[in-house]
JSON list of C-alpha atoms in Angstrom, two decimals:
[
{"chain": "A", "resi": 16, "resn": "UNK", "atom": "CA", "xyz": [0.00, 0.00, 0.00]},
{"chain": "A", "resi": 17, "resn": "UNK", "atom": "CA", "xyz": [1.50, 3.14, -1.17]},
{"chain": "A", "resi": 18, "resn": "UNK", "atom": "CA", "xyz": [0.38, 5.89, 0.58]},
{"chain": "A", "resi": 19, "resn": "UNK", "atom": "CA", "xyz": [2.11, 9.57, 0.88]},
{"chain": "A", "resi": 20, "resn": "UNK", "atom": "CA", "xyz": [2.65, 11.71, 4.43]},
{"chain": "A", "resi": 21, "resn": "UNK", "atom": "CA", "xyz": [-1.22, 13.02, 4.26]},
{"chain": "A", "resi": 22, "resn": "UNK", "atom": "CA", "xyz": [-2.50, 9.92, 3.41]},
{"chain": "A", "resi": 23, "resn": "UNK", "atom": "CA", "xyz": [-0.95, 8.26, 6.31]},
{"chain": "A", "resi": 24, "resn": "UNK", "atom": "CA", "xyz": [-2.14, 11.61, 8.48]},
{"chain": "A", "resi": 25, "resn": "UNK", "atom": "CA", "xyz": [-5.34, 11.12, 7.42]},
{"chain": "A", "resi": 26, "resn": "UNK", "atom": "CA", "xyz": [-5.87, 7.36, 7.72]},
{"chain": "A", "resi": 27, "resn": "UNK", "atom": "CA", "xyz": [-4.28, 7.87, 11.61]},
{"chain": "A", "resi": 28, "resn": "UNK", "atom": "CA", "xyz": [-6.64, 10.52, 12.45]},
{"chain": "A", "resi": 29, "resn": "UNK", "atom": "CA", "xyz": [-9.35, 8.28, 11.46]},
{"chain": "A", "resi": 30, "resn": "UNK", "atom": "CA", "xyz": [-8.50, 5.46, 13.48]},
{"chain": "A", "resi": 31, "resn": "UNK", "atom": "CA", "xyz": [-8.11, 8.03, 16.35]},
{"chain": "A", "resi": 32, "resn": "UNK", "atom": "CA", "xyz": [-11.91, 8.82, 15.75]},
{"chain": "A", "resi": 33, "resn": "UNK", "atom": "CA", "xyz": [-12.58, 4.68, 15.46]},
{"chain": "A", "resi": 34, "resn": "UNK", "atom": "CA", "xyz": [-10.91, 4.12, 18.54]},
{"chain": "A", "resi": 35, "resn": "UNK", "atom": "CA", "xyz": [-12.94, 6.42, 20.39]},
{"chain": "A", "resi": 36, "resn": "UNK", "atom": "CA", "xyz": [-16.49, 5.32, 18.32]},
{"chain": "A", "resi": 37, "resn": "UNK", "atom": "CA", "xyz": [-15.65, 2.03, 19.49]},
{"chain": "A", "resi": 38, "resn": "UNK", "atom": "CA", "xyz": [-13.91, 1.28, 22.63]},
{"chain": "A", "resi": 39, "resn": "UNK", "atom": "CA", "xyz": [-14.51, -2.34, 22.31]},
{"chain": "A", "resi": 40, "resn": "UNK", "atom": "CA", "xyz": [-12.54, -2.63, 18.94]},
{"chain": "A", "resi": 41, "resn": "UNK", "atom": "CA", "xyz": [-9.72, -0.08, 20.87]},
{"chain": "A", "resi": 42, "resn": "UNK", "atom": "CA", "xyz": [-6.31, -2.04, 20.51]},
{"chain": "A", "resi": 43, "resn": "UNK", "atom": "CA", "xyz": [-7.21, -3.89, 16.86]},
{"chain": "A", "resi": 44, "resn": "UNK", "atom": "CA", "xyz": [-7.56, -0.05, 15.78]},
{"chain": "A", "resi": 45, "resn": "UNK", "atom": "CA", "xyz": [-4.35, 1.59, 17.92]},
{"chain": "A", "resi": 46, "resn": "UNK", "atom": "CA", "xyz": [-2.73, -1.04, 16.04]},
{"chain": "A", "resi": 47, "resn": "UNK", "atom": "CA", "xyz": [-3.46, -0.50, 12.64]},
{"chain": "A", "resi": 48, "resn": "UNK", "atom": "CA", "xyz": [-2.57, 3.52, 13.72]},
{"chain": "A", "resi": 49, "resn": "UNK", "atom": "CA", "xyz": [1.08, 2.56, 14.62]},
{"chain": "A", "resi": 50, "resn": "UNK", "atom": "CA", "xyz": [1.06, 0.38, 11.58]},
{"chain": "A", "resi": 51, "resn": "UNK", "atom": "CA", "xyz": [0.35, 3.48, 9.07]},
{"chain": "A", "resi": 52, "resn": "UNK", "atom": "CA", "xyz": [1.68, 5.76, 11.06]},
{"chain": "A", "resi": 53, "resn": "UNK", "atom": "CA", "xyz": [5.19, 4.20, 11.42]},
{"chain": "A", "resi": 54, "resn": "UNK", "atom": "CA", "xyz": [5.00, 2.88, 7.66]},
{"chain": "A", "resi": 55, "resn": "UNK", "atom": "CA", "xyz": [5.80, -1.06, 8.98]},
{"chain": "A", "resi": 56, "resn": "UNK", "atom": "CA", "xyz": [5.15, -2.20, 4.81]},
{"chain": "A", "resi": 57, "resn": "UNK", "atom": "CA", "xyz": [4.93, -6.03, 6.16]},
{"chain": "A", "resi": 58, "resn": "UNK", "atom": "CA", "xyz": [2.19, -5.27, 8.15]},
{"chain": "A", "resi": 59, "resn": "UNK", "atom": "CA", "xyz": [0.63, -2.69, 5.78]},
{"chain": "A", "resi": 60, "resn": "UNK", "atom": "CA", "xyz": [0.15, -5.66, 3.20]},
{"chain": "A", "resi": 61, "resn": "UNK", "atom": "CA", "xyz": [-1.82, -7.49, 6.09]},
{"chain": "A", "resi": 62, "resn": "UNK", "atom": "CA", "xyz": [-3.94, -4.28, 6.47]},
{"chain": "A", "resi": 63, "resn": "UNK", "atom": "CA", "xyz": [-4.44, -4.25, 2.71]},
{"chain": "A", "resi": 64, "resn": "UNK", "atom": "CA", "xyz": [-6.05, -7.51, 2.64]},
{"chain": "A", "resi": 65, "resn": "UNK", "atom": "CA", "xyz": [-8.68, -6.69, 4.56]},
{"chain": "A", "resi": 66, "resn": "UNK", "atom": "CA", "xyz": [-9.83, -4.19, 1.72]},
{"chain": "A", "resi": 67, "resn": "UNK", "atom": "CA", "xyz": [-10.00, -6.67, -1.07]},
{"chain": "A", "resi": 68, "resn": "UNK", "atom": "CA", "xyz": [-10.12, -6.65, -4.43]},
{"chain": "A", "resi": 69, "resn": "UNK", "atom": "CA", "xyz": [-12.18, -7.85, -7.72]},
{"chain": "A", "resi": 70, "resn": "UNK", "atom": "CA", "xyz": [-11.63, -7.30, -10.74]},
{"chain": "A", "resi": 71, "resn": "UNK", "atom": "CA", "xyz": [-14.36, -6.47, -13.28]},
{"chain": "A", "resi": 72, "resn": "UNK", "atom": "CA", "xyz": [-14.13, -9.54, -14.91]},
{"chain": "A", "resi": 73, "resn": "UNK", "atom": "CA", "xyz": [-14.36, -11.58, -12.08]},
{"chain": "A", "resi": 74, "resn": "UNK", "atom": "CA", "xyz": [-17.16, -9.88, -10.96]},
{"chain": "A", "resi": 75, "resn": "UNK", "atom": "CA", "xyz": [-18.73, -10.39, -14.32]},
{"chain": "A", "resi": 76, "resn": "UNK", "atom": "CA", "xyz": [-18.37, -13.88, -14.00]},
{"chain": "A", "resi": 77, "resn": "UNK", "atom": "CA", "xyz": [-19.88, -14.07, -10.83]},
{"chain": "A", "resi": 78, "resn": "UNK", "atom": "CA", "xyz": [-23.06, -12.31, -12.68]},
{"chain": "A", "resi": 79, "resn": "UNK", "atom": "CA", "xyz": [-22.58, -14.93, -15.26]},
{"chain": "A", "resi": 80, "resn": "UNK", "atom": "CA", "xyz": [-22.68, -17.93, -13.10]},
{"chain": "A", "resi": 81, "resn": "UNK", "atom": "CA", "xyz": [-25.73, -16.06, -11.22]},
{"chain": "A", "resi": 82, "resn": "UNK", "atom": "CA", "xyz": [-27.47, -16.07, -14.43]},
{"chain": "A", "resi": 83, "resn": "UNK", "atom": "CA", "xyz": [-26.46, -19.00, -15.77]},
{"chain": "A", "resi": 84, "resn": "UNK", "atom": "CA", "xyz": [-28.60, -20.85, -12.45]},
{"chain": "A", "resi": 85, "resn": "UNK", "atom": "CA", "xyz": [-31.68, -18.49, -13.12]},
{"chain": "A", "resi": 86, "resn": "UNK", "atom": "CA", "xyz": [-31.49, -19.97, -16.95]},
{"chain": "A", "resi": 87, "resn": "UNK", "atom": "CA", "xyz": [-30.89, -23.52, -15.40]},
{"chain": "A", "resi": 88, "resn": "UNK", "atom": "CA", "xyz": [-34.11, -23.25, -13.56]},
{"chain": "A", "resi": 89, "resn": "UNK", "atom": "CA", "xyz": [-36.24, -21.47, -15.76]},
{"chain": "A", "resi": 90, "resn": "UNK", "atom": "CA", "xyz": [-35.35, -24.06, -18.48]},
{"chain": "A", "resi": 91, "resn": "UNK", "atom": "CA", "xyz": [-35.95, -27.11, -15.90]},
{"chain": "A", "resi": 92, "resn": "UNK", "atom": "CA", "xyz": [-39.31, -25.49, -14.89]},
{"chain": "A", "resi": 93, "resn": "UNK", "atom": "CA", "xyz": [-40.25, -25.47, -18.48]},
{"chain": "A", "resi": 94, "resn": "UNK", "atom": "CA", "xyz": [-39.44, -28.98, -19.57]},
{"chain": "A", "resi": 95, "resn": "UNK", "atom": "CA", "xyz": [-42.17, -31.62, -19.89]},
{"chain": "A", "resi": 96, "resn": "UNK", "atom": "CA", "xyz": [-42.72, -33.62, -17.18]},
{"chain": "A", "resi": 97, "resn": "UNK", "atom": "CA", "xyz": [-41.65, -36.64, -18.05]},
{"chain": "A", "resi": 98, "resn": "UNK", "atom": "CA", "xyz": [-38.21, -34.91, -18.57]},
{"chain": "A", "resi": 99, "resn": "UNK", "atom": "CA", "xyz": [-37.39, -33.47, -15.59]},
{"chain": "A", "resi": 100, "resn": "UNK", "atom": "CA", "xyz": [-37.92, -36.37, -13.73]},
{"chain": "A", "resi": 101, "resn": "UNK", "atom": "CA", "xyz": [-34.24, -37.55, -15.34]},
{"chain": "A", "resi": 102, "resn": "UNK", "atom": "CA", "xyz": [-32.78, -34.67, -13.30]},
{"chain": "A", "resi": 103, "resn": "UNK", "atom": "CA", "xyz": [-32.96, -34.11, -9.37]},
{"chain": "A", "resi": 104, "resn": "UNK", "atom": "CA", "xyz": [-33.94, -30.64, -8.71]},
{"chain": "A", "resi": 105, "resn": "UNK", "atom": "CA", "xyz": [-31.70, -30.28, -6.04]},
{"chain": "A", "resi": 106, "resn": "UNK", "atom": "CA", "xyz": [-28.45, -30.58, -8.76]},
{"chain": "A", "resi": 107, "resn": "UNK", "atom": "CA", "xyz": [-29.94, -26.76, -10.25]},
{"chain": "A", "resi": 108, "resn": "UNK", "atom": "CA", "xyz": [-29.51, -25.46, -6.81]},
{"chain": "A", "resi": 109, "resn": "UNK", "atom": "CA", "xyz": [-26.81, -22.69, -6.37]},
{"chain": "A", "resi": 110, "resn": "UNK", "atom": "CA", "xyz": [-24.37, -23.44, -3.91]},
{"chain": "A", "resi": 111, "resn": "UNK", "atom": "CA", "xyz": [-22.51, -20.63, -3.72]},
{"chain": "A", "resi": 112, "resn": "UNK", "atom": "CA", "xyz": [-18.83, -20.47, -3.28]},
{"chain": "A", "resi": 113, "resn": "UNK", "atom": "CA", "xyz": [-16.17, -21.43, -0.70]},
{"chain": "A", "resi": 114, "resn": "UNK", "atom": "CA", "xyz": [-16.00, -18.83, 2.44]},
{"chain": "A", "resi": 115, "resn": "UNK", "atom": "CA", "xyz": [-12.94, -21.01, 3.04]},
{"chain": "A", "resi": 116, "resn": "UNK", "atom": "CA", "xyz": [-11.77, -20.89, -0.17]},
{"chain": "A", "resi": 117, "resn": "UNK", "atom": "CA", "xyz": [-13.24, -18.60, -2.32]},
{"chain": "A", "resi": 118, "resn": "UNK", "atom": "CA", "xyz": [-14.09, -15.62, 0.71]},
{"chain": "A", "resi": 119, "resn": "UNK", "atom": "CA", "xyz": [-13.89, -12.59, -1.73]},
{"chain": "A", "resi": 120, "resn": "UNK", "atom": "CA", "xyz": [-16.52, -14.12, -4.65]},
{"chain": "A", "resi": 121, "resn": "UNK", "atom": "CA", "xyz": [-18.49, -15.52, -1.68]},
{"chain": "A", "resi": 122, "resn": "UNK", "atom": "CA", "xyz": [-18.71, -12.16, 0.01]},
{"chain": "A", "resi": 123, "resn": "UNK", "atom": "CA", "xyz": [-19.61, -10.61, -3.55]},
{"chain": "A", "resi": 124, "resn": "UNK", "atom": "CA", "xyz": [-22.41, -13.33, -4.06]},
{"chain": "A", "resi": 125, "resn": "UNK", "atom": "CA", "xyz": [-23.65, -11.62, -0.66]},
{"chain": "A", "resi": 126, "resn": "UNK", "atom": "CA", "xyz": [-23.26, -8.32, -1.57]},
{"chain": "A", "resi": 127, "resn": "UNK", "atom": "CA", "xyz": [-25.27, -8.97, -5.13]},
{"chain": "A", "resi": 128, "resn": "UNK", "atom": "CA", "xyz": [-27.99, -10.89, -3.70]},
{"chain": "A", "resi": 129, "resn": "UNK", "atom": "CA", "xyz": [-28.96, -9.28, -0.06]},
{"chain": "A", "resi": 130, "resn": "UNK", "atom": "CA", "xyz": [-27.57, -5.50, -1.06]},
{"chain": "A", "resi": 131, "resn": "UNK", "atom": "CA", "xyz": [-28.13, -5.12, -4.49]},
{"chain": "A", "resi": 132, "resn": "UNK", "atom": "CA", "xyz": [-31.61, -7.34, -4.44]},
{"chain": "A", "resi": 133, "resn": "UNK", "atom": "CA", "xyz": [-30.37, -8.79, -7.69]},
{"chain": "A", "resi": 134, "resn": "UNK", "atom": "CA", "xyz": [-31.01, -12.67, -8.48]},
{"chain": "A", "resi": 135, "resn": "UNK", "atom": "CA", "xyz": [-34.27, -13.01, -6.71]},
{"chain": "A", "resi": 136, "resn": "UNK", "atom": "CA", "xyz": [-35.74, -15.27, -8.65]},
{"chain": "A", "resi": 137, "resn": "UNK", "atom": "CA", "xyz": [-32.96, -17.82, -7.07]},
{"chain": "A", "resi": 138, "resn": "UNK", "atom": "CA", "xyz": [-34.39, -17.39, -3.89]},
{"chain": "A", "resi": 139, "resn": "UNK", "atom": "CA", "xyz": [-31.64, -17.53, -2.59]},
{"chain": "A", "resi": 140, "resn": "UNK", "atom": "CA", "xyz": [-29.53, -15.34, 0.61]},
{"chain": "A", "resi": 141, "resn": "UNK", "atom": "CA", "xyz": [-25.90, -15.04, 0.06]},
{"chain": "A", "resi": 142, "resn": "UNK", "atom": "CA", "xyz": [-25.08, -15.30, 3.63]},
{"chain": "A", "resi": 143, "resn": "UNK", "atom": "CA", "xyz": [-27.21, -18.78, 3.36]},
{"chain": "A", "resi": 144, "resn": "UNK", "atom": "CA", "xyz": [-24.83, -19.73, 0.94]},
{"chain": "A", "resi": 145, "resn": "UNK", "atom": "CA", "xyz": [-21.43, -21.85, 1.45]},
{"chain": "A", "resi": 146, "resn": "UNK", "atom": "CA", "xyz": [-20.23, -24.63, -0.40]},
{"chain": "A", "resi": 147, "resn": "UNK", "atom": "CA", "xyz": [-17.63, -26.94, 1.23]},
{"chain": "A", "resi": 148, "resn": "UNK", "atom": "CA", "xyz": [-15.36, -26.96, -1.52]},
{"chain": "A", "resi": 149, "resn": "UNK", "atom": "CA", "xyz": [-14.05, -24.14, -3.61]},
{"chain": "A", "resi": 150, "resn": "UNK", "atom": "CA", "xyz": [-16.52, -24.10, -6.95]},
{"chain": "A", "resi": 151, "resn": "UNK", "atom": "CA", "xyz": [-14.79, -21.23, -8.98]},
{"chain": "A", "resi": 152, "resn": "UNK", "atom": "CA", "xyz": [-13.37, -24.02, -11.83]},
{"chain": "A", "resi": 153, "resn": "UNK", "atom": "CA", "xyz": [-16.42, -25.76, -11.66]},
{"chain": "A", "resi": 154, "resn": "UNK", "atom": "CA", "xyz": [-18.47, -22.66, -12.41]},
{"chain": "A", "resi": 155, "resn": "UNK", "atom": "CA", "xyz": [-16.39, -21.31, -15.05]},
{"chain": "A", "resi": 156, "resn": "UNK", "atom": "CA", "xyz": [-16.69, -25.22, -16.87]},
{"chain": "A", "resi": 157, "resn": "UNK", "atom": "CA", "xyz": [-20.32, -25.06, -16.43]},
{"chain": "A", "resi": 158, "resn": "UNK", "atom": "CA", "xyz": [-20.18, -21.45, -18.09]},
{"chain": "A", "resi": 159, "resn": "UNK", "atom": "CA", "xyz": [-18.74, -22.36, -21.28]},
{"chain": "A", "resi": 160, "resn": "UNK", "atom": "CA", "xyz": [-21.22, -24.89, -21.33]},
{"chain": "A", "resi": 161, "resn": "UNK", "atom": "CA", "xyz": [-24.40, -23.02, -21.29]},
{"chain": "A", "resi": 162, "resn": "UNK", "atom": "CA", "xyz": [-22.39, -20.43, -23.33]},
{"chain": "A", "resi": 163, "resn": "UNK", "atom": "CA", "xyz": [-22.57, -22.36, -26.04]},
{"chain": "A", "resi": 164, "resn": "UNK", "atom": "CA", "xyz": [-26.01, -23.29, -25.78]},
{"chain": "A", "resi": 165, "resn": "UNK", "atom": "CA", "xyz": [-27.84, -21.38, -28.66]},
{"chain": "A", "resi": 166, "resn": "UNK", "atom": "CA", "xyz": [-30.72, -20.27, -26.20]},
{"chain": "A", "resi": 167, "resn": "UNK", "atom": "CA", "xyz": [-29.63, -19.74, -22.81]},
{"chain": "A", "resi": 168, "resn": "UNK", "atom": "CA", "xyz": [-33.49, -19.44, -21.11]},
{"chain": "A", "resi": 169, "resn": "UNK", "atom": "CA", "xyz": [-35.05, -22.23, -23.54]},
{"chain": "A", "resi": 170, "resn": "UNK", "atom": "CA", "xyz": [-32.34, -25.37, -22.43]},
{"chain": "A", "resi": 171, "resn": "UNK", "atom": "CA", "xyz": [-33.06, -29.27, -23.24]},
{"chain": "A", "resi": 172, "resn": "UNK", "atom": "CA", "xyz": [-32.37, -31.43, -21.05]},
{"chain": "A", "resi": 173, "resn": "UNK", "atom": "CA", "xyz": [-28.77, -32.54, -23.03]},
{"chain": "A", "resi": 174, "resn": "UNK", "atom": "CA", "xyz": [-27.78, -29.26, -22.70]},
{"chain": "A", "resi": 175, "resn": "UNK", "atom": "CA", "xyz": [-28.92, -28.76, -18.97]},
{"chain": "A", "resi": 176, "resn": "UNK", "atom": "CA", "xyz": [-27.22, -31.87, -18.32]},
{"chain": "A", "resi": 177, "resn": "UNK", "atom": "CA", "xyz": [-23.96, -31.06, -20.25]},
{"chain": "A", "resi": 178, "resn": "UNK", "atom": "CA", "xyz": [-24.13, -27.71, -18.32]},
{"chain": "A", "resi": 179, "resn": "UNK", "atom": "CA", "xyz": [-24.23, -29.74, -14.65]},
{"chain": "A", "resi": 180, "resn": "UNK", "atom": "CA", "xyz": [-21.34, -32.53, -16.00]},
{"chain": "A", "resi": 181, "resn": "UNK", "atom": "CA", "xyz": [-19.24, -29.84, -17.11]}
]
């Protein structure tokens, strides 16, 4: 984190005002104040983590694979009968991704679905959400998938099952 002599002013003064806001979170915030203010760079990447980081492509993807579930269920919703019995409902379920893996896209999936109020056809809460294992590769297999479906909202059942084997 590169940060100039105001910067560093600044950011202090505002965990000075944090500090007293919130006694109970006192030490966590004197310490990130000596951090900045005595410029300790190891310690300022730590403090950088906490911020985060997505791209806009990866947050595009995340929309993608949001979509991409919406389509899976409209499409299973719409296929005869007879059909969608060859398919467990519970396989178009979203998952969600890894908080142990994955924290940053899982956190996103919450901010999209319970701040923004997007997705709610999925009904679905992102803080709900959390799948054991990390399920970025798997999503971005099942994307180019249902990518190259010709219509994404109108699957077969081939295609919806290519799109969950992927």
């Amino acid at each position: 984190m590169n940060m100039n002599h105001a910067q560093r002013l600044i950011l202090s003064n505002q965990y000075e005002i944090l500090i007293g806001m919130h006694p109970e979170r006192a030490a966590h915030y004197r310490r990130c104040q000596t951090i900045i203010e005595r410029g300790y760079c190891l310690e300022l990447l730590e403090l950088e983590k906490s911020f985060g980081h997505l791209t806009e492509e990866t947050c595009r993807e995340v929309h993608s694979t949001l979509e991409m579930y919406h389509a899976l269920k409209v499409s299973y919703e719409n296929l005869p009968a007879t059909e969608a019995q060859e398919i467990a409902a519970n396989r178009l379920e979203y998952i969600g991704y890894s908080r142990g893996h994955e924290k940053e896209l899982a956190d996103y999936v919450c901010f999209v679905l319970d701040e923004e109020g997007k997705f709610a056809a999925l009904g679905k809460s992102g803080k709900a959400l959390d799948a054991e294992l990390a399920m970025r590769d798997k999503y971005q297999r099942m994307l180019a998938a249902w990518q190259e479906c010709p219509r994404h909202y109108k699957l077969s059942i081939q295609e919806i099952r290519k799109i969950l084997n992927a």
